[in-house]
Coordinates of C-alpha atoms in Angstrom, one line a residue:
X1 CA 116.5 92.7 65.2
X2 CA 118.5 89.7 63.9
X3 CA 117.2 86.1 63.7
X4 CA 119.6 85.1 66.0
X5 CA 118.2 88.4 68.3
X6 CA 115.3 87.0 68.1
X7 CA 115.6 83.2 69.5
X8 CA 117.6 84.9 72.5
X9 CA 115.1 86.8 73.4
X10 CA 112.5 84.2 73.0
X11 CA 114.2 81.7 75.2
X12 CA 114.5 84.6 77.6
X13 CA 111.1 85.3 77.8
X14 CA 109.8 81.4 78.2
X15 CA 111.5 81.5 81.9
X16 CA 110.4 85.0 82.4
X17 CA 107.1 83.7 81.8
X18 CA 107.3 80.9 84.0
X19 CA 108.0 82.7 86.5
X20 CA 105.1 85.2 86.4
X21 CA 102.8 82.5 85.9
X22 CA 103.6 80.3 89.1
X23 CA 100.5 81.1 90.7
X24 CA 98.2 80.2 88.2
X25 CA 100.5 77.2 87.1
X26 CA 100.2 76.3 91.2
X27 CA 96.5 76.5 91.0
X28 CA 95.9 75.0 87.4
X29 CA 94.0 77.4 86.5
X30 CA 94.0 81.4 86.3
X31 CA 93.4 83.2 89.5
X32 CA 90.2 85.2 89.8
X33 CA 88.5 87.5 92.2
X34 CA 84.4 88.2 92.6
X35 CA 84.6 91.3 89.9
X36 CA 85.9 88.3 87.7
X37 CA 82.5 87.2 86.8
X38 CA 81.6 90.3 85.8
X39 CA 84.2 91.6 84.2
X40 CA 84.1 87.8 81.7
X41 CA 80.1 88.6 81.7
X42 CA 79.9 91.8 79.9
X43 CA 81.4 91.0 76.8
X44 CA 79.7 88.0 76.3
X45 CA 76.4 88.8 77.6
X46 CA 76.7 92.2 75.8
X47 CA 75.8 94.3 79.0
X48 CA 77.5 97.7 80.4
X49 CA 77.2 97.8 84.3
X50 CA 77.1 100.8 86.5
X51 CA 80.1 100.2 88.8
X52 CA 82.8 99.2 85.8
X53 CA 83.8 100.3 82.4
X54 CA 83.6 97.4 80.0
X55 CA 87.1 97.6 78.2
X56 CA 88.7 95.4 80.4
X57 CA 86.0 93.2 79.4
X58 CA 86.4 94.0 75.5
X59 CA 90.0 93.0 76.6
X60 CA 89.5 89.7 77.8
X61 CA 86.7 88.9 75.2
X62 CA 89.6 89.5 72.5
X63 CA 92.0 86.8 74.3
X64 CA 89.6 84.2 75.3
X65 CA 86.9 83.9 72.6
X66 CA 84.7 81.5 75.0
X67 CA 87.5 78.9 74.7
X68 CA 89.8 79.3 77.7
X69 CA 91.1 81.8 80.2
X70 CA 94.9 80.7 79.7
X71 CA 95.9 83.6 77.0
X72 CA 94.8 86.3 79.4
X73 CA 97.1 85.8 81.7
X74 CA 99.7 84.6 79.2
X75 CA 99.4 88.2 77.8
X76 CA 99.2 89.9 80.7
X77 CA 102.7 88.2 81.5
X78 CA 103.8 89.8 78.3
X79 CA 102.3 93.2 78.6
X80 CA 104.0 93.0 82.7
X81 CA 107.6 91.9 80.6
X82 CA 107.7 94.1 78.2
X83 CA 106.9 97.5 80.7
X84 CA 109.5 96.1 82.7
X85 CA 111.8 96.0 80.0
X86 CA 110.7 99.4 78.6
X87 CA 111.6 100.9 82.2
X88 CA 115.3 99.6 82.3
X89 CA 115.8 101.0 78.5
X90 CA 114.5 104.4 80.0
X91 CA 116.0 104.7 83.2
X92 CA 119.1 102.6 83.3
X93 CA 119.7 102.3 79.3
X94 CA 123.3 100.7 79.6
X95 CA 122.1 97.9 81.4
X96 CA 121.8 94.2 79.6
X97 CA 117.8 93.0 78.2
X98 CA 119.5 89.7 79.7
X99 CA 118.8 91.3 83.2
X100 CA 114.9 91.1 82.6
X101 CA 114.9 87.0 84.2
X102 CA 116.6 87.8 87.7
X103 CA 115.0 90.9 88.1
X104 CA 111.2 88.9 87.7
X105 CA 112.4 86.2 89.7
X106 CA 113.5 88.8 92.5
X107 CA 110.0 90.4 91.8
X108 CA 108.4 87.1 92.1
X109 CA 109.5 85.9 95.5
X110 CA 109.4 89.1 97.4
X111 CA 106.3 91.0 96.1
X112 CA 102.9 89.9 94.6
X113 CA 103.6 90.7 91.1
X114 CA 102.7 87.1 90.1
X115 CA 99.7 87.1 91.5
X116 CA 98.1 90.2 90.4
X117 CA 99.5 89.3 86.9
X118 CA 97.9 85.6 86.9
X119 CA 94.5 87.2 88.1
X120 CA 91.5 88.0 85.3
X121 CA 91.2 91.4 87.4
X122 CA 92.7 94.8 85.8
X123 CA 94.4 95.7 89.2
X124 CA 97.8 94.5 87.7
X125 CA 97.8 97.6 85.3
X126 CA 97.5 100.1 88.0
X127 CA 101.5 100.1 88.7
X128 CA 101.8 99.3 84.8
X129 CA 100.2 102.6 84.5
X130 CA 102.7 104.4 86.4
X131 CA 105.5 103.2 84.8
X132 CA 104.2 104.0 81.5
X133 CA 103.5 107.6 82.1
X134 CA 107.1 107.9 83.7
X135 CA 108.6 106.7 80.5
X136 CA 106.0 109.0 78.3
X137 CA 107.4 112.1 80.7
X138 CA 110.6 111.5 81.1
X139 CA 110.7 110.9 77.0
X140 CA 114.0 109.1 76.4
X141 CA 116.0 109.0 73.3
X142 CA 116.2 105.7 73.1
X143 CA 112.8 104.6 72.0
X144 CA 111.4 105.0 68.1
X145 CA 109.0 107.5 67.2
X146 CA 106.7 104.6 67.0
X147 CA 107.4 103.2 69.9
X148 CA 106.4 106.1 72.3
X149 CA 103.0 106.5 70.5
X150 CA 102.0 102.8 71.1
X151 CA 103.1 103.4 74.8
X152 CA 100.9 106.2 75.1
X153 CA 97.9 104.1 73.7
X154 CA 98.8 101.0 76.0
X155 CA 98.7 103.8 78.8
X156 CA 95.4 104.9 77.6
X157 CA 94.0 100.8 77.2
X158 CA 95.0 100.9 81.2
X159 CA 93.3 103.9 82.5
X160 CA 89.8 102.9 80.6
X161 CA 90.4 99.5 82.4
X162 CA 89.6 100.9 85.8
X163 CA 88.2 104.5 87.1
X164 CA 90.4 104.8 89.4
X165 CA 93.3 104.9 87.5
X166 CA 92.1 108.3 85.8
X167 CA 92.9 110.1 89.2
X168 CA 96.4 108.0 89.5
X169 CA 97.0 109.3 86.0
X170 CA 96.1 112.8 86.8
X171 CA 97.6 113.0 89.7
X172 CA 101.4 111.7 88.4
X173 CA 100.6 113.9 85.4
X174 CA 100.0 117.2 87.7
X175 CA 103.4 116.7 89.8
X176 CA 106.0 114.8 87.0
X177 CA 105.7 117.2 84.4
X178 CA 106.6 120.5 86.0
X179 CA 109.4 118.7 88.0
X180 CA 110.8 116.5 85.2
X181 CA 113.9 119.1 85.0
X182 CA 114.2 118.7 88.7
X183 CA 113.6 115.4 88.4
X184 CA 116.7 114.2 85.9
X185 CA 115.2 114.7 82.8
X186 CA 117.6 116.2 80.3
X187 CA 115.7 116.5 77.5
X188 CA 112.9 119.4 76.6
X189 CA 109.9 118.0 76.5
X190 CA 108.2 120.4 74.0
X191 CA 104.6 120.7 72.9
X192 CA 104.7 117.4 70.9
X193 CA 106.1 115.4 74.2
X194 CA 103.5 117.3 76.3
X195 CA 101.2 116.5 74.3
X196 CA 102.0 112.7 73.8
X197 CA 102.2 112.4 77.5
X198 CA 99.2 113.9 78.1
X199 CA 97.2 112.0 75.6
X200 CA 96.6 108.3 77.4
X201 CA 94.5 110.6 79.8
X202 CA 92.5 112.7 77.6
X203 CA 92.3 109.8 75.0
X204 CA 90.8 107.8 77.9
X205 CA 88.3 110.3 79.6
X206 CA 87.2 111.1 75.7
X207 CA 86.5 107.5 75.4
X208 CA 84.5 107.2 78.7
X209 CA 82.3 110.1 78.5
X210 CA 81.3 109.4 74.6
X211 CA 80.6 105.6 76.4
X212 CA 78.6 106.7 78.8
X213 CA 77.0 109.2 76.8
X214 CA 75.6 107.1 74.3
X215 CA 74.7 103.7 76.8
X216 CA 73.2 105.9 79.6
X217 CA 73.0 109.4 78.0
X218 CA 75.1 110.8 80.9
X219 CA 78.5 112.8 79.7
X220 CA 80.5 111.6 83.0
X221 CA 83.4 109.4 83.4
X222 CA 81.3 107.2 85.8
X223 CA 77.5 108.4 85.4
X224 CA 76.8 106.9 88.7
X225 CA 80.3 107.0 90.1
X226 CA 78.7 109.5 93.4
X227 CA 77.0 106.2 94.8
X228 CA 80.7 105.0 96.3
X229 CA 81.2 108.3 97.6
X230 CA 78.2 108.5 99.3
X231 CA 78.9 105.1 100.5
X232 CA 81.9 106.2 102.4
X233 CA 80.1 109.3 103.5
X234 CA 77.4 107.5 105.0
X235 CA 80.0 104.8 107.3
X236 CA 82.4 107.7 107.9
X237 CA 80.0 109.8 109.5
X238 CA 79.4 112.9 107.7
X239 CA 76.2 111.9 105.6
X240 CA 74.5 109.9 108.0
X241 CA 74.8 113.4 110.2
X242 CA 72.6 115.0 107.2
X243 CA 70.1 112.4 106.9
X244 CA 69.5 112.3 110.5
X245 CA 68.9 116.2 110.1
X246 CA 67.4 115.9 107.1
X247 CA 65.0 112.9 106.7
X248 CA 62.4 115.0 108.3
X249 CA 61.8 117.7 106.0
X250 CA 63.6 116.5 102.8
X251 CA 61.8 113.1 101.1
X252 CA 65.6 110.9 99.8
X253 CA 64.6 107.5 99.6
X254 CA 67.9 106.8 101.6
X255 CA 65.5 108.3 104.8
X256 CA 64.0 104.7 104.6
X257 CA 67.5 102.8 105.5
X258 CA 68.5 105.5 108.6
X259 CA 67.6 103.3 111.1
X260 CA 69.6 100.0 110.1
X261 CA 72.9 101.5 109.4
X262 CA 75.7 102.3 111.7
X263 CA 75.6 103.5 114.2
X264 CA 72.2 103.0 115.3
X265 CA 72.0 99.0 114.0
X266 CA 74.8 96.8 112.2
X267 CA 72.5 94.9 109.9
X268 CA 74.6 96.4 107.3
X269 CA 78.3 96.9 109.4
X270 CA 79.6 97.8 106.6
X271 CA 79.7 100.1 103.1
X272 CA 80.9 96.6 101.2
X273 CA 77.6 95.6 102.6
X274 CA 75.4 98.5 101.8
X275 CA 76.9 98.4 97.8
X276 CA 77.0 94.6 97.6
X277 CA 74.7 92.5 99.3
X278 CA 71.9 91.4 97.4
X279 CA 69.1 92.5 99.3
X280 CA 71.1 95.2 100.7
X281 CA 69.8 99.2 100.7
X282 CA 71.5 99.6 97.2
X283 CA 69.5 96.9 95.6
X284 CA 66.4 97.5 97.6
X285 CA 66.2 101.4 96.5
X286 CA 66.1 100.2 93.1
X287 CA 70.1 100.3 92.2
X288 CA 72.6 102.7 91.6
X289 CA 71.3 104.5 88.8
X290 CA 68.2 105.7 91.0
X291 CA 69.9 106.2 93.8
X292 CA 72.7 108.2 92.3
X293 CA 70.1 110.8 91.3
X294 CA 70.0 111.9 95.0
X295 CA 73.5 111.2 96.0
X296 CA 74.7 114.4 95.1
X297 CA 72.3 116.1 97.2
X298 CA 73.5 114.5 99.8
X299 CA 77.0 114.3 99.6
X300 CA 76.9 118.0 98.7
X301 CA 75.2 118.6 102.0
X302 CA 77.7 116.0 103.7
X303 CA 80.8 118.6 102.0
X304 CA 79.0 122.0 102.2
X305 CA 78.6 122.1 105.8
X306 CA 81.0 119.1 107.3
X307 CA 84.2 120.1 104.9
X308 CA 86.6 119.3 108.4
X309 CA 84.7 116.1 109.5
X310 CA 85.4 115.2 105.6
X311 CA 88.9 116.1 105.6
X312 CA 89.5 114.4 108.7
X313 CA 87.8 110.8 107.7
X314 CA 89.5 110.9 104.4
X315 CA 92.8 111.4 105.7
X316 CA 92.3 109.0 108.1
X317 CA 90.8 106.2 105.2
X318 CA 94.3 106.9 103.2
X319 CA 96.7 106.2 106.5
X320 CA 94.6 102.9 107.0
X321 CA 94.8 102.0 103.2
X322 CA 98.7 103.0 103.4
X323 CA 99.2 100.1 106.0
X324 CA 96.7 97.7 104.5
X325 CA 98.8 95.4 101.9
X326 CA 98.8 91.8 103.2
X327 CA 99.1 89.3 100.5
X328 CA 96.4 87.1 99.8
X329 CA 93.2 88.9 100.3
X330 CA 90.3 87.2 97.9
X331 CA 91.8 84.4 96.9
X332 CA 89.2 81.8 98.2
X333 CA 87.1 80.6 95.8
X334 CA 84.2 82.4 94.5
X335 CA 81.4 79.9 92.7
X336 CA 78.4 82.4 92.9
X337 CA 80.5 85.3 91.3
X338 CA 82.5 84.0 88.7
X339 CA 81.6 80.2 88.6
X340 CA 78.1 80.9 86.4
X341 CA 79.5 82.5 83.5
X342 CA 82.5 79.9 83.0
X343 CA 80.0 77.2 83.4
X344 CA 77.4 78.8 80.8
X345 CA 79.8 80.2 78.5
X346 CA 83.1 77.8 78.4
X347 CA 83.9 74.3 77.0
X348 CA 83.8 71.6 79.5
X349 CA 87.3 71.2 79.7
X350 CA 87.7 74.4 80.7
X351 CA 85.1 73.9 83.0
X352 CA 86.6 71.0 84.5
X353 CA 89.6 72.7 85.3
X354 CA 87.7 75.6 86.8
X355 CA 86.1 73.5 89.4
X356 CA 89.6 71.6 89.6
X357 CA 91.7 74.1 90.5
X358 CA 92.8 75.0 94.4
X359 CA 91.3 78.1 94.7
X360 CA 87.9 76.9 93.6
X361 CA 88.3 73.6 96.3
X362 CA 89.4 76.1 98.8
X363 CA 93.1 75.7 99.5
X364 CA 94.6 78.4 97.4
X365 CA 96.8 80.7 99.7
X366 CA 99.8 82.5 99.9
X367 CA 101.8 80.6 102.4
X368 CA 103.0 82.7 105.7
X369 CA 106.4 83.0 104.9
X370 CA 105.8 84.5 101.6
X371 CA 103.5 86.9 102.8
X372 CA 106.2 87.9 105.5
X373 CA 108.9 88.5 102.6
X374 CA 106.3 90.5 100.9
X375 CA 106.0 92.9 104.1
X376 CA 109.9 93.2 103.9
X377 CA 110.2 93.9 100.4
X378 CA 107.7 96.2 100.6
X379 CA 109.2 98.0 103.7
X380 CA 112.6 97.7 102.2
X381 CA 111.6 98.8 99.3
X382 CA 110.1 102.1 100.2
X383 CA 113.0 102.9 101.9
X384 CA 115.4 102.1 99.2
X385 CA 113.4 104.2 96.6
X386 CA 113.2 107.3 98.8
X387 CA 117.0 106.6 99.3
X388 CA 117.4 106.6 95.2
X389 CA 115.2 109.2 94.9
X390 CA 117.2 111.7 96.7
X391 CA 120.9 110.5 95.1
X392 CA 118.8 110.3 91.8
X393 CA 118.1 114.4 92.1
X394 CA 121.6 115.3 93.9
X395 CA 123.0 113.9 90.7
X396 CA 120.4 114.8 88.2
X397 CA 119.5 111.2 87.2
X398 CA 116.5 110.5 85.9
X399 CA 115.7 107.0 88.0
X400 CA 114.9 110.1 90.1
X401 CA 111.8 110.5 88.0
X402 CA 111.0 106.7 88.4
X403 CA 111.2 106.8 91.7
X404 CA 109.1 109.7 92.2
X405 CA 106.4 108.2 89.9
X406 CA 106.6 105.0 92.1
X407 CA 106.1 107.3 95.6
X408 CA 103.0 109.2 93.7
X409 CA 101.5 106.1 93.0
X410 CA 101.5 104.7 96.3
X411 CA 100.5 107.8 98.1
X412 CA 97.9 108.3 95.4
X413 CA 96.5 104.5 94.9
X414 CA 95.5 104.7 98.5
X415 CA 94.3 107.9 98.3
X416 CA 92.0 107.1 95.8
X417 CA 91.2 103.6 96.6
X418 CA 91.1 104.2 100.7
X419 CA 88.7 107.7 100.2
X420 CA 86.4 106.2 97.7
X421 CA 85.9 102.7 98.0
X422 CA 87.4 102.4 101.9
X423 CA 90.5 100.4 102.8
X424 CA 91.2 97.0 101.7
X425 CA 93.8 94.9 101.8
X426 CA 94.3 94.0 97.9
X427 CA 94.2 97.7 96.7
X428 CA 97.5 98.7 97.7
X429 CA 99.0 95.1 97.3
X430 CA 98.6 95.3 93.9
X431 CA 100.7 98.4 93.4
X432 CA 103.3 97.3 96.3
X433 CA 106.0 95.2 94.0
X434 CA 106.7 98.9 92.2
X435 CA 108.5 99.6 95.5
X436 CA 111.5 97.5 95.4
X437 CA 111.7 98.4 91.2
X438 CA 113.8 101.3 91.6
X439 CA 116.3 99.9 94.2
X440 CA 116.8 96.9 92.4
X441 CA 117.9 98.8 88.9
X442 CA 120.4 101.0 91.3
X443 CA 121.9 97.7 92.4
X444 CA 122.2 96.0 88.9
X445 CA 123.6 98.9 87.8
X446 CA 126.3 99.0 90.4
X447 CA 127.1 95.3 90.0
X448 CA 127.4 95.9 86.1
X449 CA 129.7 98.3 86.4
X450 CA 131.7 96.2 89.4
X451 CA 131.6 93.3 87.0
X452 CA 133.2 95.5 83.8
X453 CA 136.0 96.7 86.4
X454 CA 137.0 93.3 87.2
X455 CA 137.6 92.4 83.8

């Protein structure tokens, strides 16, 4: 890349940026979310909790040093830029770097991009994710053998940032590679494609189990990953049916708690509750890692003989996750979560601006109209990438690929998400801005080629 190269693209990427970081500019300071506290805590107070791998934390220790929250947002901009940018090289190669800036500000207006990408949270790297492993399948020409290497370990930095993004990756691995053909790739992917594309996931469970192994002596992905499970179980139906059998003959300490869950009582209404609240049944039985030791009895029970009750409950968790996107959701301010370790750990400046900011006083939203444009671009989307998706494999073009990687991850991040941890508005708004990704690439590409015509 020429000097000259080089200052275009930097003055391209100062607006780009701009725009990605409204939010956060809006609030004056970075957005954050309860797991915000935690996820800044572990680094610094050198602690691995049970619910949350610590890399995300690792990552955020890297970029703020105890001196301000700015660069990790600022790089999360870049990380978001230069993905998007590796997805038009891939997919739609003849089209111009220069169409990076309206393509964000498109992305900024009608989805929630900007504000998953200005929150200290590692929910923006879930559609990331996607992206990534539809470039490390589809394997295009036009990236260095370097290049596709340190996209595989970005991919891999994502997945160890959040456990559910191992069963997104697994899943879009399991369907994309034996449909790639199908799919519009032209190339053959061979053992040392397969094997790059396969490697952010294997890297990343190798690096959670050797983890785990050595901080709880547990060889598991998530040691006491069965707790959420048996969570949902419990408010779904099928495990509180065992216990109520059960608790007579078999001594779980979850027999104590039977009578004040749903649906005998509502002291705890819901599994947020039961997890979460501080003198809730989780923290009274003595935490997750006791009680996961008899989780799996009991959600082995709850499957063995209630597989249809199961079934039905899960299925019915996804469709609610699947219409469950509104913008917004956690954005009021959250001074017991994350407020203590900024104002232990930070400068006072950076404290100051903490406590300044809207979302901290309490009048951070996303306005109404903007949340309606997000519905629309979302619906629109979806509609438009199923539409590209079939022209993409009539003609054996692989934004085919792309847009099947976007579909798997929708379907999948509220599988996961919906099944596990139950339905919430924020999980599948933070993958929902992938939808309208594909459509808009068909429709630069048309213009650019409308534009060369006229000339």
């Amino acid at each position: 890349m020429t000097s000259g190269s080089r200052v275009r693209t930097g003055v391209m990427l100062l607006p780009c940026l701009a725009i990605l970081l409204w939010p956060a500019l809006l609030n004056g300071y970075p957005l954050v979310f309860a797991d915000s506290g935690t996820y800044l805590g572990q680094a610094i107070q050198h602690y691995l909790g049970w619910d949350r791998p610590a890399f995300y934390s690792l990552f955020l220790f890297l970029l703020h040093w105890k001196i301000s929250t700015w660069p990790i947002v600022v790089v999360q901009a870049l990380l978001t830029l230069y993905v998007l940018g590796a997805a038009i090289r891939a997919f739609v190669p003849g089209l111009s770097p220069r169409l990076l800036l309206p393509l964000c500000a498109i992305l900024a207006v009608l989805t929630p991009l900007p504000w998953f990408v200005d929150q200290i949270m590692p929910d923006l790297f879930t559609a990331l994710l996607a992206i990534l492993i539809a470039i490390l399948v589809l394997a295009p020409a036009g990236f260095g053998r370097l290049e596709m290497p340190a996209i595989a370990g970005l991919a891999t930095a994502m997945i160890v940032f959040h456990l559910s993004h191992i069963w997104i990756a697994l899943g879009l691995l399991a369907i994309l590679l034996p449909t790639r053909r199908w799919l519009g790739a032209s190339s053959v992917l061979g053992w040392r494609g397969l094997a790059l594309a396969a490697s952010p996931l294997l890297a990343a469970i190798a690096m959670l189990c050797a983890v785990n192994c050595a901080a709880f002596g547990r060889l598991s992905v998530s040691p006491f990953g069965n707790v959420f499970l048996l969570a949902r179980l419990l408010y779904d139906g099928p495990a509180e049916v065992v216990l109520e059998r059960d608790c007579g003959t078999v001594h779980w300490h979850m027999c104590r708690y039977i009578d004040v869950l749903p649906p005998h009582r509502t002291l705890y209404p819901s599994s947020d509750d039961f997890l979460w609240e501080p003198k809730g049944p989780l923290h009274s039985l003595g935490g997750a890692k006791l009680l996961s030791l008899e989780a799996g009895s009991i959600i082995s029970h709850a499957l063995h003989e209630q597989p249809l009750q199961v079934l039905r409950a899960s299925l019915s968790n996804l469709g609610h996750q699947l219409l469950l996107f509104q913008s917004g959701d956690g954005l009021h301010a959250w001074p017991g979560e994350v407020g203590p370790v900024i104002l232990r750990n930070f400068p006072a400046g950076e404290r100051r601006a903490f406590l300044a900011s809207r979302q901290s006083r309490g009048v951070l939203a996303v306005p109404d109209w903007l949340r309606l444009l997000h519905v629309l671009g979302y619906v629109a989307g979806v509609v438009g990438t199923m539409a590209c998706l079939v022209v993409g494999i009539v003609r054996r073009s692989p934004m085919a690929l792309l847009c099947a990687a976007v579909l798997l991850c929708l379907l999948g991040n509220a599988a996961v998400t919906g099944i596990l941890s139950g339905p919430h508005d924020r999980y599948q708004n933070r993958v929902i801005w992938l939808a309208l990704l594909a459509p808009l690439l068909v429709a630069a590409t048309h213009l650019s080629r409308a534009v060369r015509n006229t000339r």
